[in-house]
Amino acid sequence: MSTVEGDLLHTVEAGSISASRRFWGRAALWLSALWFMASFVLQAVHELGWTDWGFANWRPVLYAYFIWAAVLCVTRVVIYGEAGKKALFVLPAALFVVSMVVFPLLFALWIGFSDWNLASSVGRRFNGLDNVRRMIADPFYANALLNMILYCLAIAVEYAIAFGLALLLNQEIIARKFWRVTFLVPLMLSPVAVSWMVGKSMLETRFGPIARLARWLGWENPSFFGDPLTARLSIMIMDAWTFIPFMMIMLLAGLQALSREVLEAAEVDGATKWQRFWQVIFPLMLPVSVTAVMIRIIFKLKLADIIITVTSGGPGGATDSVTSFIYREYRDRSNVGYGTLLALVYLVIIVVGMTGLMKIFDRIVKRMTGRL
Amino acid sequence: MKIEIYDALMRRQASRRDVLRGTASAAALLGLSGAMGGIAGTAFAADDLRAQILQIPGVGKGSPTDADWQKVGELCLGPTKANVKQGEFAGVELTFMGLNNQNLHNFLFRGFLKPWEAYTGAKINWIDLAQADYNARLQQSIATGTVDFDILEMGAPFEGDTAGRGLLDEMPDWAAKQVEADDLVSYLKPPVGTWDGKTYRVTIDGDCHTFAYRKDYFGEGSISGMAEPPKTWQDVNAASKALIGKTDPLTGQPAYGYLDPLKGWGGFGFYFIENRATAYAKYPGDPAWLFDPENMKPLVNNPAWVQAIQDVLDLIAAKAYPADQINADPGTTAFSQFLAGTGAMLMWWGDVGSSARTSDTSVVGDVVGFGINRGSNRVYNRKSGQWEDKYNEAPNMAYLGWGIYVTKRVSSDEKKRKAAWSAAAHLGGKDLSLWTSAYPSGFQPYRQSHFNYDEWEKAGYDRAYIEDYLGSNADSYNHPNAAIEPRIPGIFQYYSVAEDELAKGFAGQYKSAQETADAIAAAWEKITDQIGRDSQLKLYRASLGL
């Protein structure tokens, strides 16, 4: 705030604001700020003893914050005149961001380092690094992280299938529009609906048609979700079935945007179909491909709905994604503190991982397109 | 109103207003005829009403529908009308949070309460929760102070979390009279439904797990090779193993023995390992079987509980379960498996008996038999730390029944408060409860008046079946060694974490039954410390009567 104030002070024309006006403006600002801080301290120390951080109990502090924010906006104009009006354009957004991003993040950090059971009337208790130690020693969380890597690796297969379908639908085939719409249907369904259609019906052990087919092929007691390996594969297949059309439609759009001259030139130069694909189409499609894959990775990192609906992370946590693991930690076990810490750590992993991945993809694109 | 009149009106597409007008006219005529010598008075007597509602739709006439629920709700409005004037709650809106699974619970409440809404003028908004979501939603509402419902369907185990925190409204005397609370079976009477001497609950259900089995699997020459159904859990496992590779005599599908649910169900799944454990762990004369009443240390990893877990692991290792049993929750075992003809034995709440005969999804109604929870030929004495070779049985009073509670949100508005309690009392009415006991509802018999076999016979049940079915409920309720669930805060957190660890153990993520049990015990210790050991110990002891 001091920086903003300093900047604003430099823009104010000397003598344009009266001293008394500035005094009362500053007085109102300080009073509201003091009220805000005092309500915070009183609420934390006297009323709640730093333990009970429910929204209802902190409502007075929230009101004080809003009043301070309103006074801050008004006093910008009172103290700085025209220059203050410029600040008004930014202030609401800044205050909103602080309210909706900074406060919740700090709050989450505090919860992440606390022990909080929903049934406890004691509320939250700061427990230092206990949750971190627990996370490091938790084999089921480690399993969920490994699963995420596995699930993300499956995107390579999804990409290959989607590219193939996009190439096919880019040809002059019979009923092309019909096929395009048909292939898009899974994308229009909710993943939960897919879970029921595919997971609960098609793969159902006793009456599901795929289970019957498996029995006919010699698998005596097919249980797609009973074994950790087949359960993971089934989850990956259901997720892929839902989202391959998404990659396909992006790649198809990319293919249709390709320059015909380049392709025709390659053909005239005598390039085979494979050469045309590998040395022209594929490199040209890399920027679109990277975008599609990156978006798909973001989707995949949030994978939870199919798992929760079909296996609840089972058998024995074998199919858990990090998101479903956190969800169950919070919902089923009421470990709010531990669950929050896992969510924060996952956020860091995602940010760092995605940044690294972007750099790698960037290099690959540059290297491959550089050949052209 | 007589059912024939109601049906005639419905056939003529009479509006709700017309129906109510007709009811009022009939009541006026009744009053008149009574004054003139009671010519038709007996047609409206309580016994007649009970007989009438038990014919809706009638045993063997398919599953009840929404029209049936409304019809029953309409016919059972008498006690409401005695306490509430028509249109008295006009403008009142209430939010009702309840369970919504297998087309039971909230589905029925909607139908039962439609006539109540039409008569009183109140409107109800519904919050429906699946079984697996119920506990978490309620716990979070309590913990975060965001109780956004006026009427709540809840089990007594949560009374510590809700009544203990001052979140509930005390039941008015008129509501207690309307529901005839004295009629409840003994184990559902206070302290159940009360906290600190105040009453908070309209009971709508009783809970105990009973044993259901297929008669065609046992007897001379049967595929199990057993002349009698299993008496102990040791027999249950032996029968299950003996059935491997056999064919079900009813469906022609592969035969299976006992159906353990190996997947959690929002904490409710833990009751099913309890069924095995109580036989081993509930020592006669010692009320404690979940925690040590001296220090609140979990008993869940003592040799008795480990044996219960080992029993399940043995059947998994023997491949005695259906192929995908690891993904079967209790709802699956009861409704998708047992009632649909898969499996020979099941532990479930008592209502599987009424569902077997009156639900369209059941194919086992003619071949199903009942009994109390199976026993054991040895029992663990936690005090001596020794196994004792003697027969022991301990029915599991799992959940203490669903009830209807009214929250503090309505306490300051007398009209709204009366409306909420009137709705609760309507759902907990004596006559309506007979119907919910006899038909698929999610509720089982829980009043002394539910054990009048003649009434059930008139509904279409045959005497032998009803004696078997109701007998298993009555024997469980009245058993001297019944395992009673403690009403302590956070009880479902204990259960949730336990079923989660069990699922890992059943999937082979832990090396042994002991390791699985130790994981549960460690998690329980943490919960006890989080909630507060001293307060938990005090409430636990009180719940055991110590």
PDB file of N, CA and C in Angstrom, chain A residues 115-122 125 134 140 205-206 221-223 225-226 310-312 315-316 318 328 330-334, chain B residues 132-133 136 139-140 143 161 165 263 323-324 326-327 336-337 342 490 493 496 500 503-504 507 509-510 526-527 529-531:
ATOM      1  N   ASP A 115      -3.909 -30.078  12.766  1.00  0.00           N
ATOM      2  CA  ASP A 115      -4.589 -31.348  12.966  1.00  0.00           C
ATOM      3  C   ASP A 115      -6.061 -31.008  13.187  1.00  0.00           C
ATOM      4  N   TRP A 116      -6.922 -31.431  12.271  1.00  0.00           N
ATOM      5  CA  TRP A 116      -8.312 -31.000  12.372  1.00  0.00           C
ATOM      6  C   TRP A 116      -9.235 -32.170  12.061  1.00  0.00           C
ATOM      7  N   ASN A 117      -9.980 -32.561  13.044  1.00  0.00           N
ATOM      8  CA  ASN A 117     -10.990 -33.601  12.869  1.00  0.00           C
ATOM      9  C   ASN A 117     -12.351 -32.943  12.979  1.00  0.00           C
ATOM     10  N   LEU A 118     -13.220 -33.231  12.017  1.00  0.00           N
ATOM     11  CA  LEU A 118     -14.508 -32.539  11.982  1.00  0.00           C
ATOM     12  C   LEU A 118     -15.394 -32.841  13.182  1.00  0.00           C
ATOM     13  N   ALA A 119     -15.187 -33.985  13.812  1.00  0.00           N
ATOM     14  CA  ALA A 119     -16.035 -34.330  14.952  1.00  0.00           C
ATOM     15  C   ALA A 119     -15.549 -33.681  16.238  1.00  0.00           C
ATOM     16  N   SER A 120     -14.349 -33.133  16.190  1.00  0.00           N
ATOM     17  CA  SER A 120     -13.761 -32.614  17.418  1.00  0.00           C
ATOM     18  C   SER A 120     -14.312 -31.238  17.763  1.00  0.00           C
ATOM     19  N   SER A 121     -14.746 -31.089  18.980  1.00  0.00           N
ATOM     20  CA  SER A 121     -15.211 -29.767  19.412  1.00  0.00           C
ATOM     21  C   SER A 121     -14.027 -28.857  19.709  1.00  0.00           C
ATOM     22  N   VAL A 122     -12.849 -29.430  19.778  1.00  0.00           N
ATOM     23  CA  VAL A 122     -11.633 -28.631  20.031  1.00  0.00           C
ATOM     24  C   VAL A 122     -11.264 -27.819  18.790  1.00  0.00           C
ATOM     25  N   ARG A 125      -5.781 -27.721  15.570  1.00  0.00           N
ATOM     26  CA  ARG A 125      -4.603 -27.516  16.410  1.00  0.00           C
ATOM     27  C   ARG A 125      -3.372 -27.550  15.527  1.00  0.00           C
ATOM     28  N   ARG A 134       3.936 -37.292   7.785  1.00  0.00           N
ATOM     29  CA  ARG A 134       2.952 -38.335   7.480  1.00  0.00           C
ATOM     30  C   ARG A 134       2.850 -38.562   5.973  1.00  0.00           C
ATOM     31  N   PHE A 140       0.259 -45.096   0.603  1.00  0.00           N
ATOM     32  CA  PHE A 140      -0.923 -45.017  -0.253  1.00  0.00           C
ATOM     33  C   PHE A 140      -0.948 -43.700  -1.036  1.00  0.00           C
ATOM     34  N   THR A 205     -19.203 -57.710 -13.837  1.00  0.00           N
ATOM     35  CA  THR A 205     -18.641 -59.054 -13.841  1.00  0.00           C
ATOM     36  C   THR A 205     -19.612 -60.149 -14.288  1.00  0.00           C
ATOM     37  N   ARG A 206     -20.845 -60.089 -13.828  1.00  0.00           N
ATOM     38  CA  ARG A 206     -21.755 -61.198 -14.102  1.00  0.00           C
ATOM     39  C   ARG A 206     -22.461 -61.065 -15.450  1.00  0.00           C
ATOM     40  N   ASN A 221     -13.047 -66.115 -14.457  1.00  0.00           N
ATOM     41  CA  ASN A 221     -13.816 -65.185 -13.610  1.00  0.00           C
ATOM     42  C   ASN A 221     -13.349 -63.760 -13.826  1.00  0.00           C
ATOM     43  N   PRO A 222     -13.757 -63.143 -14.911  1.00  0.00           N
ATOM     44  CA  PRO A 222     -13.246 -61.799 -15.190  1.00  0.00           C
ATOM     45  C   PRO A 222     -13.709 -60.787 -14.143  1.00  0.00           C
ATOM     46  N   SER A 223     -12.773 -60.082 -13.577  1.00  0.00           N
ATOM     47  CA  SER A 223     -13.099 -59.025 -12.628  1.00  0.00           C
ATOM     48  C   SER A 223     -12.214 -57.836 -12.965  1.00  0.00           C
ATOM     49  N   PHE A 225     -12.281 -54.782 -12.191  1.00  0.00           N
ATOM     50  CA  PHE A 225     -11.923 -53.828 -11.142  1.00  0.00           C
ATOM     51  C   PHE A 225     -11.459 -54.532  -9.857  1.00  0.00           C
ATOM     52  N   GLY A 226     -11.328 -55.839  -9.920  1.00  0.00           N
ATOM     53  CA  GLY A 226     -10.931 -56.590  -8.734  1.00  0.00           C
ATOM     54  C   GLY A 226      -9.431 -56.723  -8.592  1.00  0.00           C
ATOM     55  N   VAL A 310     -16.515 -45.499  -9.816  1.00  0.00           N
ATOM     56  CA  VAL A 310     -16.402 -46.928 -10.150  1.00  0.00           C
ATOM     57  C   VAL A 310     -15.712 -47.736  -9.057  1.00  0.00           C
ATOM     58  N   THR A 311     -14.577 -47.270  -8.580  1.00  0.00           N
ATOM     59  CA  THR A 311     -13.792 -48.115  -7.656  1.00  0.00           C
ATOM     60  C   THR A 311     -13.609 -47.521  -6.270  1.00  0.00           C
ATOM     61  N   SER A 312     -13.941 -46.260  -6.094  1.00  0.00           N
ATOM     62  CA  SER A 312     -13.641 -45.553  -4.832  1.00  0.00           C
ATOM     63  C   SER A 312     -12.161 -45.689  -4.489  1.00  0.00           C
ATOM     64  N   PRO A 315      -9.093 -51.589  -5.918  1.00  0.00           N
ATOM     65  CA  PRO A 315      -9.049 -52.341  -4.662  1.00  0.00           C
ATOM     66  C   PRO A 315      -7.911 -51.880  -3.747  1.00  0.00           C
ATOM     67  N   GLY A 316      -8.289 -51.527  -2.538  1.00  0.00           N
ATOM     68  CA  GLY A 316      -7.317 -51.131  -1.519  1.00  0.00           C
ATOM     69  C   GLY A 316      -6.475 -49.939  -1.887  1.00  0.00           C
ATOM     70  N   ALA A 318      -5.581 -49.041  -4.860  1.00  0.00           N
ATOM     71  CA  ALA A 318      -4.703 -49.302  -6.008  1.00  0.00           C
ATOM     72  C   ALA A 318      -4.955 -48.363  -7.179  1.00  0.00           C
ATOM     73  N   ARG A 328     -11.033 -38.445  -0.740  1.00  0.00           N
ATOM     74  CA  ARG A 328     -11.447 -39.440   0.259  1.00  0.00           C
ATOM     75  C   ARG A 328     -10.843 -39.145   1.625  1.00  0.00           C
ATOM     76  N   TYR A 330     -10.359 -36.252   2.819  1.00  0.00           N
ATOM     77  CA  TYR A 330     -11.183 -35.195   3.410  1.00  0.00           C
ATOM     78  C   TYR A 330     -12.577 -35.703   3.734  1.00  0.00           C
ATOM     79  N   ARG A 331     -13.224 -36.347   2.730  1.00  0.00           N
ATOM     80  CA  ARG A 331     -14.636 -36.693   2.886  1.00  0.00           C
ATOM     81  C   ARG A 331     -14.854 -37.888   3.799  1.00  0.00           C
ATOM     82  N   ASP A 332     -14.143 -38.975   3.528  1.00  0.00           N
ATOM     83  CA  ASP A 332     -14.414 -40.200   4.275  1.00  0.00           C
ATOM     84  C   ASP A 332     -13.725 -40.223   5.625  1.00  0.00           C
ATOM     85  N   ARG A 333     -12.513 -39.662   5.661  1.00  0.00           N
ATOM     86  CA  ARG A 333     -11.763 -39.774   6.914  1.00  0.00           C
ATOM     87  C   ARG A 333     -11.753 -38.474   7.717  1.00  0.00           C
ATOM     88  N   SER A 334     -12.317 -37.428   7.117  1.00  0.00           N
ATOM     89  CA  SER A 334     -12.416 -36.131   7.796  1.00  0.00           C
ATOM     90  C   SER A 334     -11.070 -35.570   8.223  1.00  0.00           C
TER      91      SER A 334
ATOM     92  N   ALA B 132     -23.342 -43.482   0.792  1.00  0.00           N
ATOM     93  CA  ALA B 132     -21.903 -43.276   0.948  1.00  0.00           C
ATOM     94  C   ALA B 132     -21.560 -41.811   1.215  1.00  0.00           C
ATOM     95  N   ASP B 133     -22.479 -40.906   0.922  1.00  0.00           N
ATOM     96  CA  ASP B 133     -22.213 -39.473   1.122  1.00  0.00           C
ATOM     97  C   ASP B 133     -22.824 -38.933   2.402  1.00  0.00           C
ATOM     98  N   ALA B 136     -20.507 -38.037   5.671  1.00  0.00           N
ATOM     99  CA  ALA B 136     -19.571 -36.934   5.446  1.00  0.00           C
ATOM    100  C   ALA B 136     -20.314 -35.594   5.377  1.00  0.00           C
ATOM    101  N   GLN B 139     -21.543 -34.645   8.893  1.00  0.00           N
ATOM    102  CA  GLN B 139     -20.412 -34.291   9.754  1.00  0.00           C
ATOM    103  C   GLN B 139     -19.868 -32.912   9.390  1.00  0.00           C
ATOM    104  N   GLN B 140     -19.804 -32.633   8.098  1.00  0.00           N
ATOM    105  CA  GLN B 140     -19.285 -31.335   7.680  1.00  0.00           C
ATOM    106  C   GLN B 140     -20.243 -30.205   8.042  1.00  0.00           C
ATOM    107  N   ALA B 143     -19.661 -29.653  11.721  1.00  0.00           N
ATOM    108  CA  ALA B 143     -18.356 -29.078  12.051  1.00  0.00           C
ATOM    109  C   ALA B 143     -18.225 -27.633  11.609  1.00  0.00           C
ATOM    110  N   ASP B 161     -23.070 -35.939  18.268  1.00  0.00           N
ATOM    111  CA  ASP B 161     -22.553 -34.848  17.444  1.00  0.00           C
ATOM    112  C   ASP B 161     -23.556 -33.703  17.294  1.00  0.00           C
ATOM    113  N   ARG B 165     -24.216 -30.985  20.756  1.00  0.00           N
ATOM    114  CA  ARG B 165     -23.702 -29.640  20.421  1.00  0.00           C
ATOM    115  C   ARG B 165     -24.815 -28.597  20.365  1.00  0.00           C
ATOM    116  N   LYS B 263     -16.199 -53.686   0.075  1.00  0.00           N
ATOM    117  CA  LYS B 263     -15.959 -52.269  -0.245  1.00  0.00           C
ATOM    118  C   LYS B 263     -16.711 -51.412   0.772  1.00  0.00           C
ATOM    119  N   ALA B 323     -16.644 -62.996  -8.376  1.00  0.00           N
ATOM    120  CA  ALA B 323     -15.364 -62.494  -8.893  1.00  0.00           C
ATOM    121  C   ALA B 323     -15.050 -61.050  -8.513  1.00  0.00           C
ATOM    122  N   ASP B 324     -16.021 -60.191  -8.519  1.00  0.00           N
ATOM    123  CA  ASP B 324     -15.743 -58.766  -8.297  1.00  0.00           C
ATOM    124  C   ASP B 324     -16.161 -58.323  -6.897  1.00  0.00           C
ATOM    125  N   ILE B 326     -14.605 -57.563  -4.348  1.00  0.00           N
ATOM    126  CA  ILE B 326     -13.801 -56.483  -3.761  1.00  0.00           C
ATOM    127  C   ILE B 326     -14.468 -55.127  -4.017  1.00  0.00           C
ATOM    128  N   ASN B 327     -15.323 -55.070  -5.044  1.00  0.00           N
ATOM    129  CA  ASN B 327     -16.036 -53.821  -5.351  1.00  0.00           C
ATOM    130  C   ASN B 327     -17.501 -53.871  -4.930  1.00  0.00           C
ATOM    131  N   SER B 336     -28.245 -56.276  -5.169  1.00  0.00           N
ATOM    132  CA  SER B 336     -27.823 -56.774  -6.480  1.00  0.00           C
ATOM    133  C   SER B 336     -27.452 -58.245  -6.424  1.00  0.00           C
ATOM    134  N   GLN B 337     -27.041 -58.695  -5.246  1.00  0.00           N
ATOM    135  CA  GLN B 337     -26.620 -60.092  -5.157  1.00  0.00           C
ATOM    136  C   GLN B 337     -27.700 -60.962  -4.501  1.00  0.00           C
ATOM    137  N   THR B 342     -27.972 -64.263  -6.115  1.00  0.00           N
ATOM    138  CA  THR B 342     -26.554 -64.620  -6.008  1.00  0.00           C
ATOM    139  C   THR B 342     -26.173 -64.744  -4.541  1.00  0.00           C
ATOM    140  N   GLY B 490     -18.376 -38.529  16.636  1.00  0.00           N
ATOM    141  CA  GLY B 490     -17.400 -38.991  15.658  1.00  0.00           C
ATOM    142  C   GLY B 490     -17.432 -40.482  15.401  1.00  0.00           C
ATOM    143  N   GLN B 493     -16.605 -41.507  12.020  1.00  0.00           N
ATOM    144  CA  GLN B 493     -15.223 -41.339  11.585  1.00  0.00           C
ATOM    145  C   GLN B 493     -14.425 -42.582  11.930  1.00  0.00           C
ATOM    146  N   SER B 496     -15.581 -45.050   9.286  1.00  0.00           N
ATOM    147  CA  SER B 496     -15.099 -44.745   7.926  1.00  0.00           C
ATOM    148  C   SER B 496     -13.641 -45.133   7.747  1.00  0.00           C
ATOM    149  N   ASP B 500     -12.041 -48.227   5.474  1.00  0.00           N
ATOM    150  CA  ASP B 500     -11.013 -47.888   4.496  1.00  0.00           C
ATOM    151  C   ASP B 500      -9.789 -48.794   4.678  1.00  0.00           C
ATOM    152  N   ALA B 503     -10.621 -52.316   3.599  1.00  0.00           N
ATOM    153  CA  ALA B 503     -10.588 -52.479   2.135  1.00  0.00           C
ATOM    154  C   ALA B 503      -9.148 -52.699   1.670  1.00  0.00           C
ATOM    155  N   LYS B 504      -8.213 -51.984   2.306  1.00  0.00           N
ATOM    156  CA  LYS B 504      -6.803 -52.184   1.947  1.00  0.00           C
ATOM    157  C   LYS B 504      -6.355 -53.590   2.349  1.00  0.00           C
ATOM    158  N   ALA B 507      -7.664 -56.161   0.052  1.00  0.00           N
ATOM    159  CA  ALA B 507      -7.014 -56.108  -1.264  1.00  0.00           C
ATOM    160  C   ALA B 507      -5.557 -56.542  -1.191  1.00  0.00           C
ATOM    161  N   GLN B 509      -3.151 -55.178   0.681  1.00  0.00           N
ATOM    162  CA  GLN B 509      -2.185 -54.095   0.884  1.00  0.00           C
ATOM    163  C   GLN B 509      -1.479 -54.206   2.239  1.00  0.00           C
ATOM    164  N   TYR B 510      -2.084 -54.923   3.155  1.00  0.00           N
ATOM    165  CA  TYR B 510      -1.401 -55.228   4.422  1.00  0.00           C
ATOM    166  C   TYR B 510      -1.033 -56.701   4.427  1.00  0.00           C
ATOM    167  N   LYS B 526      -5.856 -42.089  17.025  1.00  0.00           N
ATOM    168  CA  LYS B 526      -5.651 -40.704  16.572  1.00  0.00           C
ATOM    169  C   LYS B 526      -6.969 -39.927  16.646  1.00  0.00           C
ATOM    170  N   ILE B 527      -8.057 -40.566  16.213  1.00  0.00           N
ATOM    171  CA  ILE B 527      -9.356 -39.884  16.255  1.00  0.00           C
ATOM    172  C   ILE B 527      -9.743 -39.580  17.700  1.00  0.00           C
ATOM    173  N   ASP B 529      -7.785 -39.108  20.220  1.00  0.00           N
ATOM    174  CA  ASP B 529      -6.962 -37.990  20.704  1.00  0.00           C
ATOM    175  C   ASP B 529      -7.430 -36.663  20.127  1.00  0.00           C
ATOM    176  N   GLN B 530      -7.823 -36.704  18.846  1.00  0.00           N
ATOM    177  CA  GLN B 530      -8.271 -35.464  18.211  1.00  0.00           C
ATOM    178  C   GLN B 530      -9.553 -34.951  18.857  1.00  0.00           C
ATOM    179  N   ILE B 531     -10.481 -35.863  19.088  1.00  0.00           N
ATOM    180  CA  ILE B 531     -11.779 -35.433  19.634  1.00  0.00           C
ATOM    181  C   ILE B 531     -11.663 -35.129  21.124  1.00  0.00           C
TER     182      ILE B 531
END
